[in-house]
Coordinates of C-alpha atoms in Angstrom, one line a residue:
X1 CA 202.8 -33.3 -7.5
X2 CA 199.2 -35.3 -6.9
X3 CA 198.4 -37.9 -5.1
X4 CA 194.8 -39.1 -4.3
X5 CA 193.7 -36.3 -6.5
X6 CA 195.1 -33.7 -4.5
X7 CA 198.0 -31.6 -6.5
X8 CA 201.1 -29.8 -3.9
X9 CA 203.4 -27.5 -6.4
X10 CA 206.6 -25.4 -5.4
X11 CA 210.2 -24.1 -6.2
X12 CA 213.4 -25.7 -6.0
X13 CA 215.1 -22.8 -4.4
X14 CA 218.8 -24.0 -4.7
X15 CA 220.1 -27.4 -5.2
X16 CA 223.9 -28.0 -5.6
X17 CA 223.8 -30.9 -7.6
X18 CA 224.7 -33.4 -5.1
X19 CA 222.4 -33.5 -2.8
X20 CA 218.2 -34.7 -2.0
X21 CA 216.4 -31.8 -1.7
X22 CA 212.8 -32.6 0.3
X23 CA 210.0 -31.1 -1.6
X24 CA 206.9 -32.0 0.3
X25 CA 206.3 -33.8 3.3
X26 CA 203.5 -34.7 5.5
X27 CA 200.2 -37.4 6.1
X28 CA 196.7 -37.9 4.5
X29 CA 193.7 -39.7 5.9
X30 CA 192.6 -42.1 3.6
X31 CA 189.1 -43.4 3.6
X32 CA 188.6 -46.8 2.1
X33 CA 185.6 -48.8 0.2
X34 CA 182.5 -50.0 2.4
X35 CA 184.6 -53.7 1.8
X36 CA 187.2 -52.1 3.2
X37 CA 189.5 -51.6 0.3
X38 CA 191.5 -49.1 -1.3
X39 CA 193.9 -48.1 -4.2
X40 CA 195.1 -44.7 -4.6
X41 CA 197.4 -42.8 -7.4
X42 CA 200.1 -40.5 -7.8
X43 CA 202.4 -38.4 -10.1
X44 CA 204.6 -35.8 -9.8
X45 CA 207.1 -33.7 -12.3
X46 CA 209.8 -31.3 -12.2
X47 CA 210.7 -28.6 -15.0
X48 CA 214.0 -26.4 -15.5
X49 CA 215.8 -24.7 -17.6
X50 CA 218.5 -26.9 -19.8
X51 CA 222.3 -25.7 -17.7
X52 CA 224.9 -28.3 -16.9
X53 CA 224.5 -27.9 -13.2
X54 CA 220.8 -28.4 -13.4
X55 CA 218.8 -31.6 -13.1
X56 CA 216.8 -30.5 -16.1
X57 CA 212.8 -31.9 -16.3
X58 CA 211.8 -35.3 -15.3
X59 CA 208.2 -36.7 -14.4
X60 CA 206.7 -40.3 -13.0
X61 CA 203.1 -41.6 -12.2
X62 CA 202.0 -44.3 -11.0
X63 CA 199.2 -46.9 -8.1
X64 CA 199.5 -48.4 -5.1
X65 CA 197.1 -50.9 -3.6
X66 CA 196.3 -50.2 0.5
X67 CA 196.2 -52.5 3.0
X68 CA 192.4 -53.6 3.0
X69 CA 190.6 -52.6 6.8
X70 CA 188.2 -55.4 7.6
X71 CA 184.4 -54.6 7.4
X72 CA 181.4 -56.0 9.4
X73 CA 179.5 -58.6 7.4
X74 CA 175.6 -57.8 5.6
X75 CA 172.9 -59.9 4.9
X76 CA 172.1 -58.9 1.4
X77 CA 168.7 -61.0 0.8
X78 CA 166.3 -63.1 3.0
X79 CA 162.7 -64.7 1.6
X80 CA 159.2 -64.7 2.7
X81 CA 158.6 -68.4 4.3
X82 CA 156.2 -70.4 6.2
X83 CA 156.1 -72.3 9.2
X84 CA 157.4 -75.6 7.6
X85 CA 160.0 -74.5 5.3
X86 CA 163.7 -73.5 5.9
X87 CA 164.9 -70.3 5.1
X88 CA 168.0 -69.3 3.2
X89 CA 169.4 -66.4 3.7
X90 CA 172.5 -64.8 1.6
X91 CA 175.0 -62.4 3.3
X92 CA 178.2 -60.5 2.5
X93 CA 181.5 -61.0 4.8
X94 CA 184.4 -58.8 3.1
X95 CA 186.3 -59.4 6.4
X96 CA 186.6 -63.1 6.5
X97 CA 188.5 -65.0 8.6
X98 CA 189.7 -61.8 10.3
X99 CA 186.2 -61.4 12.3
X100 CA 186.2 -63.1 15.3
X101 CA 182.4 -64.4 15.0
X102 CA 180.2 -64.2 12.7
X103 CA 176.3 -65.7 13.8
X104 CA 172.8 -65.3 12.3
X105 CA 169.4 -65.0 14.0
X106 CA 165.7 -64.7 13.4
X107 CA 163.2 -62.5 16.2
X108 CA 160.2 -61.7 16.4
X109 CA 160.4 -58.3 17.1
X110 CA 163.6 -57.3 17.5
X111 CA 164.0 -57.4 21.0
X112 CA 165.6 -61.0 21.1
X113 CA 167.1 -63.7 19.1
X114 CA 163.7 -65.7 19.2
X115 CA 165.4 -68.4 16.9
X116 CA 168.5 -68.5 18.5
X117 CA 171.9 -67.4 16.9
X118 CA 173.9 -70.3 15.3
X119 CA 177.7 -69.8 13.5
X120 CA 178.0 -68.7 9.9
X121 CA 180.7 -69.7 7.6
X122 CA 182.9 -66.7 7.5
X123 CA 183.7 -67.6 3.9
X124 CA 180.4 -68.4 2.4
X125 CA 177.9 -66.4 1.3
X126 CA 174.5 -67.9 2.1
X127 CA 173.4 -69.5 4.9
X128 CA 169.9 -72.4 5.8
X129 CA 168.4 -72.2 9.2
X130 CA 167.6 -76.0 10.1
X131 CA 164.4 -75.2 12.4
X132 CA 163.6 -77.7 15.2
X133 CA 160.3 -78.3 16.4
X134 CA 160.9 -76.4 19.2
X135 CA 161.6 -73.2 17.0
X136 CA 158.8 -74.0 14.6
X137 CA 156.6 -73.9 17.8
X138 CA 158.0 -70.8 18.7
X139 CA 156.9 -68.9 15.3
X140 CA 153.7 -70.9 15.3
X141 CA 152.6 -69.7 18.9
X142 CA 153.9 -65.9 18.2
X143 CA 150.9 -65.9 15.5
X144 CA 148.1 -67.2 16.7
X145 CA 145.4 -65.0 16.1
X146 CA 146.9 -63.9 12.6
X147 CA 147.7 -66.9 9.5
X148 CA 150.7 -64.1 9.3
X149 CA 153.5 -61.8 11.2
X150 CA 156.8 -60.1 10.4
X151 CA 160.2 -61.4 11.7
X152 CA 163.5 -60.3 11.7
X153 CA 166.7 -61.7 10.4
X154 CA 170.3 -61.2 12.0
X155 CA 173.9 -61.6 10.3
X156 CA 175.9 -60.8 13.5
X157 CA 179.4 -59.6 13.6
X158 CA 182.0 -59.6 16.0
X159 CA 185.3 -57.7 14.7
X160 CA 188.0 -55.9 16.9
X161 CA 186.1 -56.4 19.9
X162 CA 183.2 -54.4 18.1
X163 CA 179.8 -56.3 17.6
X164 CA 177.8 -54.9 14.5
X165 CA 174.2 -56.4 13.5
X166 CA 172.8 -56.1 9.7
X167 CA 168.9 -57.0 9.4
X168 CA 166.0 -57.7 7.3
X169 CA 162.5 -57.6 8.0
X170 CA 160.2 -60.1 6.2
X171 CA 156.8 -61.9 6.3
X172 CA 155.9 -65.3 8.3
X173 CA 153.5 -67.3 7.1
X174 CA 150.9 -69.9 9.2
X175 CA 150.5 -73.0 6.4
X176 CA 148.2 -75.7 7.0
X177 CA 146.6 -75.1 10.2
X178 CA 142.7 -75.4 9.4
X179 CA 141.7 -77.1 12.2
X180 CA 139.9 -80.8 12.4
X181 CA 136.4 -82.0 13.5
X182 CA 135.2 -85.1 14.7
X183 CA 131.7 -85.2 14.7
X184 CA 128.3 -87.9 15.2
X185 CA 125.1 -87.8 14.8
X186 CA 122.7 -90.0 16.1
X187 CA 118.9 -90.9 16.9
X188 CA 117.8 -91.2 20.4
X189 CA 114.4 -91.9 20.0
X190 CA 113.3 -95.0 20.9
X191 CA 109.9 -95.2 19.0
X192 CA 111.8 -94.8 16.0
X193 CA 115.4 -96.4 16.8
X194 CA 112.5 -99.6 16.7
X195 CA 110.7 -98.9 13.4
X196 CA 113.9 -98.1 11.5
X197 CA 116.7 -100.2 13.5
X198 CA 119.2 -97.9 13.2
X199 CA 120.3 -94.8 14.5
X200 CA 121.6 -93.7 11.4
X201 CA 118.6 -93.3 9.6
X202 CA 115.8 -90.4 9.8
X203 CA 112.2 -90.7 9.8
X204 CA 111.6 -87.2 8.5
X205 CA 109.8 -84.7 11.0
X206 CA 110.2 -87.1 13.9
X207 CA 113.2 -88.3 15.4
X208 CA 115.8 -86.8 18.0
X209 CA 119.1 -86.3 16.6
X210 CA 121.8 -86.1 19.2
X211 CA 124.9 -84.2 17.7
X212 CA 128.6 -83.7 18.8
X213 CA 131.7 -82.6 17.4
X214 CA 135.8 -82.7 18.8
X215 CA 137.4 -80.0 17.2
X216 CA 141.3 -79.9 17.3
X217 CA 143.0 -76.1 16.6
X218 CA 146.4 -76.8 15.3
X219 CA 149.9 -75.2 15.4
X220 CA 149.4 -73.4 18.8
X221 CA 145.7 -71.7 17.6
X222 CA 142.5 -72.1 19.5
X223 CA 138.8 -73.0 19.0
X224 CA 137.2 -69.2 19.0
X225 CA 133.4 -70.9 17.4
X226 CA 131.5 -74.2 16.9
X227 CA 128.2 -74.3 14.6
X228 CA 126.1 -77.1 13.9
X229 CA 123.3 -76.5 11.2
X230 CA 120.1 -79.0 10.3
X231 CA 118.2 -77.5 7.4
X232 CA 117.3 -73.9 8.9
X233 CA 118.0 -75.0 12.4
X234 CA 121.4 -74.2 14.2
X235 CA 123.1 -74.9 17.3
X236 CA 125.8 -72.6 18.3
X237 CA 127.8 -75.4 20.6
X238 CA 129.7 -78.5 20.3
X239 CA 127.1 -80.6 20.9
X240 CA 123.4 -80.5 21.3
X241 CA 120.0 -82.3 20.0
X242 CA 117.6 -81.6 16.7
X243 CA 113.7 -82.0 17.4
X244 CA 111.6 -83.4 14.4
X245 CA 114.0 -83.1 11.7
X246 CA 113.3 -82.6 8.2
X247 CA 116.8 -82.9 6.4
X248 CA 119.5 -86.0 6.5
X249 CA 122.0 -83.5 6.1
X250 CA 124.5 -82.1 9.5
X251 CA 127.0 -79.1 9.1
X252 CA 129.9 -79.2 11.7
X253 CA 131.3 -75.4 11.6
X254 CA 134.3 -74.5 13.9
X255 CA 136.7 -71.5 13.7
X256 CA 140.1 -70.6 14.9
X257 CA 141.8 -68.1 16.7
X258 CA 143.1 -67.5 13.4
X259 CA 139.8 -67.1 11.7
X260 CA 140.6 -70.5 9.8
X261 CA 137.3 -72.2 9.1
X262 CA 136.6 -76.1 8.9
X263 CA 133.6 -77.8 8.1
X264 CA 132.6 -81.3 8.1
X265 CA 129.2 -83.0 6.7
X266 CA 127.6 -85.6 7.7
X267 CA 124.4 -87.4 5.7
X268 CA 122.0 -89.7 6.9
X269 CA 119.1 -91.9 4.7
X270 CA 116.3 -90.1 5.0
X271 CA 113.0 -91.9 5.3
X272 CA 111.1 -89.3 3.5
X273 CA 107.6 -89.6 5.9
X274 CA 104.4 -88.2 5.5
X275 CA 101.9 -87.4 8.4
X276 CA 98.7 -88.6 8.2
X277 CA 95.8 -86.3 7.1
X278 CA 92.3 -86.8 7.4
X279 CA 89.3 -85.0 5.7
X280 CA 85.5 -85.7 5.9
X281 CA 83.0 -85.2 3.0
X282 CA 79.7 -86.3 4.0
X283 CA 75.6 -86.1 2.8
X284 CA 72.4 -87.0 4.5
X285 CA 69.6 -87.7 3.0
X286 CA 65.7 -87.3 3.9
X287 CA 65.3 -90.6 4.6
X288 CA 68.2 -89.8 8.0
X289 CA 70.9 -91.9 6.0
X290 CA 74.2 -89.8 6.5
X291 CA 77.2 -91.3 3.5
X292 CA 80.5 -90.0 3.3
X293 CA 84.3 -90.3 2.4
X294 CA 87.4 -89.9 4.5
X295 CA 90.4 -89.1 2.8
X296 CA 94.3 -88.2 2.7
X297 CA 97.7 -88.8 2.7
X298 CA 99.9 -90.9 4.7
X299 CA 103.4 -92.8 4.4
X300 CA 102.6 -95.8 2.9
X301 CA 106.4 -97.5 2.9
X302 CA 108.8 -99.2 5.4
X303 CA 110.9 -97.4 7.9
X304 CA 113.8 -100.0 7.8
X305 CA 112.6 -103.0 10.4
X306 CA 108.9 -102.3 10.4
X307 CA 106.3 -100.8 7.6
X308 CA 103.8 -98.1 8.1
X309 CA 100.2 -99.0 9.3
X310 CA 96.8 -96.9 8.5
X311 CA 93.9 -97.1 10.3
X312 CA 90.9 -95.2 9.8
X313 CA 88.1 -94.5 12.2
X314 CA 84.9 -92.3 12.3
X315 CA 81.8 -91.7 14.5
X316 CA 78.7 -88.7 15.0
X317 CA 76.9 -87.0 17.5
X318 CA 73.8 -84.8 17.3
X319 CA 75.0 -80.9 17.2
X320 CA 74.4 -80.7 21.5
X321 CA 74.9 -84.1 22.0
X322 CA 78.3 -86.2 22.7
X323 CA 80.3 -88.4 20.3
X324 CA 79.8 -91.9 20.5
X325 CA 81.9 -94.7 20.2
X326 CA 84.7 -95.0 16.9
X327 CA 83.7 -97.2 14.1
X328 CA 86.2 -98.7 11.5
X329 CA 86.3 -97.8 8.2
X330 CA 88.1 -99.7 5.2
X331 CA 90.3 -97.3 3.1
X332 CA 91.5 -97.9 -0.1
X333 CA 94.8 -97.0 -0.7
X334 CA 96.8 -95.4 -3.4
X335 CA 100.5 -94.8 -3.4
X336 CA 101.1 -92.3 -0.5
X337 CA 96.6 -91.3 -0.5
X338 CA 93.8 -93.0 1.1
X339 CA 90.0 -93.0 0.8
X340 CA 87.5 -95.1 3.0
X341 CA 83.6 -94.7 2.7
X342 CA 81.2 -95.1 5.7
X343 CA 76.8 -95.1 6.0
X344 CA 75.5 -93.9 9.3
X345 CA 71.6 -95.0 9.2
X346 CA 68.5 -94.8 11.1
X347 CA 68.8 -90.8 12.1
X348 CA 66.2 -89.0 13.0
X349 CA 65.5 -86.4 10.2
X350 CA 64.5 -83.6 12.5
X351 CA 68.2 -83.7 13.9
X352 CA 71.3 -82.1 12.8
X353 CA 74.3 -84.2 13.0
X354 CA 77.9 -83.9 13.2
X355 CA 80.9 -86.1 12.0
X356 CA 84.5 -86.6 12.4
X357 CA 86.9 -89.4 11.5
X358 CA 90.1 -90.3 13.1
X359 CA 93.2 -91.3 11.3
X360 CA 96.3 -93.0 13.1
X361 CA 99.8 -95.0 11.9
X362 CA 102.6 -95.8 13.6
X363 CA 103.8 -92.3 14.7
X364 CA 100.8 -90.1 14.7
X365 CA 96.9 -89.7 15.2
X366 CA 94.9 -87.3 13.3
X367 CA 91.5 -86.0 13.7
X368 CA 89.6 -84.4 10.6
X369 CA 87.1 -81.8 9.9
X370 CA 83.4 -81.8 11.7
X371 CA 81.1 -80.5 9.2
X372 CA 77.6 -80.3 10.5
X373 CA 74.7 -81.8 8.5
X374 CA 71.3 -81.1 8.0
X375 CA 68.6 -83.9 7.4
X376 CA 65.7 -82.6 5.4
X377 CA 62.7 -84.2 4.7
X378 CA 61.6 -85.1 0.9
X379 CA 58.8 -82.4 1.8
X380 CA 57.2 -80.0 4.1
X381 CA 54.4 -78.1 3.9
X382 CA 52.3 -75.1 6.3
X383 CA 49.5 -72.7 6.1
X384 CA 50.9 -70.9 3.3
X385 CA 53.3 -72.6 2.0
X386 CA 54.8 -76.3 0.2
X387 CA 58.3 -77.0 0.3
X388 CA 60.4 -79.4 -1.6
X389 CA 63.8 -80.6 -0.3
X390 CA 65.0 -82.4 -3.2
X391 CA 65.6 -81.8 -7.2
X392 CA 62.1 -81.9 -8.6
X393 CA 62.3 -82.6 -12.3
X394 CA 58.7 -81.4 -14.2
X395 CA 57.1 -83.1 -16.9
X396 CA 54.6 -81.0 -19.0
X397 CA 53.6 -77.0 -18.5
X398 CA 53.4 -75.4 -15.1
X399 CA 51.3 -72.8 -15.0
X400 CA 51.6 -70.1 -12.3
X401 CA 49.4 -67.7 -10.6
X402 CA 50.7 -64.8 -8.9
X403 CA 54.8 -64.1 -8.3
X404 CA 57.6 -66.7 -8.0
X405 CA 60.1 -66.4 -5.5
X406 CA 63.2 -67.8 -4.5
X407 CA 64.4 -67.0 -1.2
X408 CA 62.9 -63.5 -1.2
X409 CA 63.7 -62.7 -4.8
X410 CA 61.1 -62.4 -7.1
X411 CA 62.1 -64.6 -10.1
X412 CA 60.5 -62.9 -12.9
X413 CA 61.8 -59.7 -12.3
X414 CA 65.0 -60.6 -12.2
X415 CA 64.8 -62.4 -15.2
X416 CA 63.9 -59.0 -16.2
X417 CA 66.8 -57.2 -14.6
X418 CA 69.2 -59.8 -17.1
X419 CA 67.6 -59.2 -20.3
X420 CA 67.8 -55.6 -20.0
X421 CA 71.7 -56.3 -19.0
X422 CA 72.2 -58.3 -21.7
X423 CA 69.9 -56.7 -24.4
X424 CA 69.7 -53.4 -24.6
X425 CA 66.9 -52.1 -26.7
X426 CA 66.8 -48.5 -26.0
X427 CA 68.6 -45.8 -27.9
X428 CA 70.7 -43.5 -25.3
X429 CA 73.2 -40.9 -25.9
X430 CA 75.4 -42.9 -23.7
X431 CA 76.8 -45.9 -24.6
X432 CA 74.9 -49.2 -24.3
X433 CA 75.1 -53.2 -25.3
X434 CA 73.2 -54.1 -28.4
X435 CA 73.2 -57.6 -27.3
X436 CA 74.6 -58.5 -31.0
X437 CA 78.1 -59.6 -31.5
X438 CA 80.3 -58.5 -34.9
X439 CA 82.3 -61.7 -37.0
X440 CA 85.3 -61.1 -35.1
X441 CA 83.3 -62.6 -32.0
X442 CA 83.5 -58.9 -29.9
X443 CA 79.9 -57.2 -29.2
X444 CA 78.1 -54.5 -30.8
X445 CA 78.0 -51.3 -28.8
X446 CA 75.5 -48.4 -29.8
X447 CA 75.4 -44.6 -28.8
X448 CA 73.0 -41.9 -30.6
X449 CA 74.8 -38.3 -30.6
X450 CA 72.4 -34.9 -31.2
X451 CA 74.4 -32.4 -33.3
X452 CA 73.1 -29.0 -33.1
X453 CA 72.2 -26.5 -35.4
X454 CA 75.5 -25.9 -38.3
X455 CA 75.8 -22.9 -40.1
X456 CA 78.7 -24.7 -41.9
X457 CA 78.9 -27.3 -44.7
X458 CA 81.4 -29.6 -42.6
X459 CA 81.6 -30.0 -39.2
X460 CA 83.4 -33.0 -37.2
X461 CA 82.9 -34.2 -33.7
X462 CA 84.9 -36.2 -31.3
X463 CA 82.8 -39.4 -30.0
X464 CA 85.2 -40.0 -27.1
X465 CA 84.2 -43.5 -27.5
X466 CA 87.1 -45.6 -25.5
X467 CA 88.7 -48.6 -26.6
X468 CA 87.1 -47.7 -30.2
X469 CA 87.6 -50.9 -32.8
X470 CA 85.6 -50.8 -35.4
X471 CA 83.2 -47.5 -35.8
X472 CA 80.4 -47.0 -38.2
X473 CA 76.9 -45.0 -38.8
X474 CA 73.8 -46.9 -38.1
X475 CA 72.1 -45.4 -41.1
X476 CA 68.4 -46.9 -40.4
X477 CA 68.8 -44.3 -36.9
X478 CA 70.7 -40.9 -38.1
X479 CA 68.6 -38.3 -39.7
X480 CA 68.7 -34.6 -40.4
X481 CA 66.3 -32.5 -38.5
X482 CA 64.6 -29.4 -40.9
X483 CA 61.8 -27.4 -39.1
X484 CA 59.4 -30.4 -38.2
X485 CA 60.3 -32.9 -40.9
X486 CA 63.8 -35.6 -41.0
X487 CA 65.7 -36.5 -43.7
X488 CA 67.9 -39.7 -43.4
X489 CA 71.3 -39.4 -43.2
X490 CA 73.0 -39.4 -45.4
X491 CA 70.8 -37.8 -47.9
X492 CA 70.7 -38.1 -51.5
X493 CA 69.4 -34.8 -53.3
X494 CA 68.7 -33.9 -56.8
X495 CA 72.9 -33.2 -57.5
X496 CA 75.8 -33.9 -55.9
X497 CA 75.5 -30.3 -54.3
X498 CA 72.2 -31.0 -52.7
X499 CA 73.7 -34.1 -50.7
X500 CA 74.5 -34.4 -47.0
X501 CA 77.0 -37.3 -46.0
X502 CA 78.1 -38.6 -42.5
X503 CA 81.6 -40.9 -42.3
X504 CA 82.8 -41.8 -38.9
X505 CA 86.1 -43.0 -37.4
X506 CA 87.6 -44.3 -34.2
X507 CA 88.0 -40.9 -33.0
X508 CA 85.5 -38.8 -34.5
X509 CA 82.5 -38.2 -37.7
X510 CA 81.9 -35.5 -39.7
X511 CA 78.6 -34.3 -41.1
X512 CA 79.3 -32.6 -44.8
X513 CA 77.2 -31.0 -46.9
X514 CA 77.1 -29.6 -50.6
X515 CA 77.1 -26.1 -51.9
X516 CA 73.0 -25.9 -51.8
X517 CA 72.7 -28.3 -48.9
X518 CA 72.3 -27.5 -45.5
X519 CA 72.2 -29.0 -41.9
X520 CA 71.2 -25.7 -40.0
X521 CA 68.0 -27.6 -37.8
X522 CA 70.9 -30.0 -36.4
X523 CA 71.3 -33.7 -37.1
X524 CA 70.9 -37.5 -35.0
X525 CA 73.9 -39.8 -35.6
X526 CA 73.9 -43.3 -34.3
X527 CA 77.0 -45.1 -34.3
X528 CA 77.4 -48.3 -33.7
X529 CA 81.4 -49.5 -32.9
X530 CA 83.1 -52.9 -31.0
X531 CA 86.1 -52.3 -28.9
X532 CA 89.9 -53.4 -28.8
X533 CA 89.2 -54.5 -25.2

């Protein structure tokens, strides 16, 4: 016999016919499915020999279905979710109506049921939690320095008095919560709040921008930072002031607890300004008559309600005395540049003088340069000497007797000093300027090389001439040496075998000489060459 896969076997021992003889008896322990069901199977048979009084053989098989034993229910899936959506979970409940409750939760960390627990349908299979406010609030303020946090979902069953709990772990996410600025900016400078009328506009490099921001963290966060940037200036605060700014443009930066980042700009008009400058060229003459030039930039526009003014002023003062008073000058004006001329006359020559000018608009005042000036007369003269003080211009010869300095150079030697620079005559064995220049425009150099005596009928020499272009024997200047006479190089004998020739390259020359020449008293080669550089 088998049943549940389990086989019991015997002997019928004695059986009268008649009677029901009890084979097997006993109980099994049957465990069922996780849903709590169960079939099982069986068979038996019985064999014997073929007698009249005997039963003979005989066999069944067959199923039965158990009583299913109710089971606690399971979530089986749960999604990832943010802070403004409702989640939808799925679950399993193979018991049914036979549990006595069946609820569902989400917490934080486990602990609790943060979101509280609400009744499932016992015969459905998924479930939507329907957050409130309230509950959104607490997810939002569990997660406040994080855009992000795990939570817990519940499928709670109660079943025979027995409570069982089936969870899942999954991710919360933090969904719109960069936080909000409000922000000004503002001038409060009255010199310019009157020029431009407004205290959105900028006059660039001047005004006093007063800045503030409101920031507003959201979904249960907090303000951790506030920045506020001009150009390369910053102000780590909510609120503050800009000196003499150069850029219409204001960053408002805050951050979260979260680390969620905002910024707002704000652009102003820019009156693109320009301080005045001021810079003083001036002469004076022998006669004591100083003339000059002020000139510069400057802003020449409107600010908004009023336009830019230029005024120009100058006045002198011997080198140890005092300024006196400022003199108006006219200046001519050109786009955003100025220039005004002034005379000073009736200075004493034997003085030197000093002069400044004075520039001013409607925001600044600038003072210029002081250059000191000398007055000279036409001509002075001593004991031993004459002097001019202006350009003399000579018609005719001059004739001089004895040296003419300058200063306390003597002219004609270095007049000397340059042509010998310039124009070299001499013939050196180093390398010197000829003074001449080759077609390609680049000058002629010249070296003269002594080549000793030469047992041999070739012999080749490096120049070590640098930067070597073009390199060639100066012919008229290159000569064999024999006892006390020269022959010129090359030299032309009676046969080819009598001759002596010189070639030369950028590197190098070589002297050769035929079978019944000879170069044995030594040789001069000059070569002259230009240069790649």
């Amino acid at each position: 016999m088998n049943f549940n896969g389990t086989t019991y076997s015997g002997n019928i021992m004695s059986y009268n016919g008649s009677s029901t003889v009890t084979l097997k008896s006993g109980s099994a322990t049957i465990p069922h499915n996780s849903d709590g069901t169960k079939s099982i199977s069986y068979s038996f048979s019985v064999s014997s020999i073929s007698a009249s009084y005997l039963p003979g053989s005989a066999s069944k098989s067959g199923s039965m279905t158990l009583t299913a034993i109710p089971r606690q229910a399971t979530i089986t899936s749960a999604p990832n979710f943010n802070d403004e959506e409702n989640p939808t979970i799925s679950y399993n409940n193979g018991a049914g109506n036979t549990v006595t409750s069946l609820q569902a939760c989400i917490s934080l960390d486990g602990s609790k049921d943060d979101i509280a627990y609400r009744d499932i349908s016992k015969t459905s299979s998924s479930y939507t939690f329907n957050l409130t406010d309230a509950e959104r609030n607490v997810l939002r303020n569990a997660c406040t320095t994080s855009n992000s946090r795990n939570v817990i979902f519940f499928v709670q069953t109660v079943l025979n008095g027995q409570t069982y709990r089936s969870t899942l772990t999954k991710t919360l996410n933090i969904v719109n919560a960069t936080p909000t600025i409000e922000a000004t900016a503002k001038d409060t400078n009255s010199t310019s709040l009157e020029l431009t009328g407004s205290e959105n506009k900028i006059i660039k490099g001047y005004n006093t921008i007063a800045v503030n921001m409101t920031a507003t963290a959201l979904k249960g966060a907090t303000i951790s930072s506030y920045k506020i940037t001009n150009g390369s200036n910053t102000i780590n605060s909510s609120s503050g002031e800009f000196n003499n700014v150069e850029s219409e443009s204001f960053d408002f930066t805050v951050t979260d607890s979260r680390g969620n980042t905002f910024k707002k700009t704000l652009v102003k008009t820019l009156v693109d300004y320009i301080r005045p400058t001021a810079n003083v060229k001036a002469d004076i003459s022998p006669d004591g008559i100083i003339t000059g030039t002020i000139s510069g930039n400057f802003f020449n526009g409107s600010f908004g309600s009023k336009s830019n003014t230029l005024s120009v002023q100058y006045n002198y003062k011997t080198v140890d005395g005092s300024y006196g008073s400022w003199k108006s000058a006219t200046a001519t004006k050109s786009g955003n540049t100025y220039t005004a001329d002034f005379t000073i006359s009736g200075l004493d020559y034997r003085n030197k003088y000093v002069v400044r000018a004075m520039v001013f608009d409607k925001l600044y005042t600038k003072y210029s340069n002081e250059p000191t000036l000398n007055c000279l007369p036409v001509f002075d003269w001593s004991e031993n000497d004459f002097n001019f003080n202006v350009p003399i211009n000579v018609s005719g010869n001059v004739s001089l007797s004895g040296e003419l300095t300058i200063g306390d150079t003597n002219v004609l030697d270095e007049i000397s000093t340059i042509n010998n620079n310039l124009f070299n005559l001499n013939y050196e064995t180093s390398e010197v300027k000829t003074g001449e220049v080759w077609i390609d425009g680049k000058p002629i150099y010249r070296k003269v090389f002594q080549v000793s005596a030469i047992q041999s009928k070739v012999v080749t020499i490096n120049h070590n001439i640098s930067n070597a272009n073009i390199v060639w024997v100066d012919t008229s200047h290159s000569f064999l040496l024999v006892g006390n006479n020269t022959y010129s190089l090359p030299r032309i004998g009676n046969s080819i075998n009598q001759c002596v020739g010189v070639q030369a390259t950028r590197s190098t020359f070589t002297i050769s000489a035929g079978s019944d020449a000879s170069f044995s008293g030594g040789a001069i080669v000059t070569l002259l060459y230009t240069k790649t550089t």
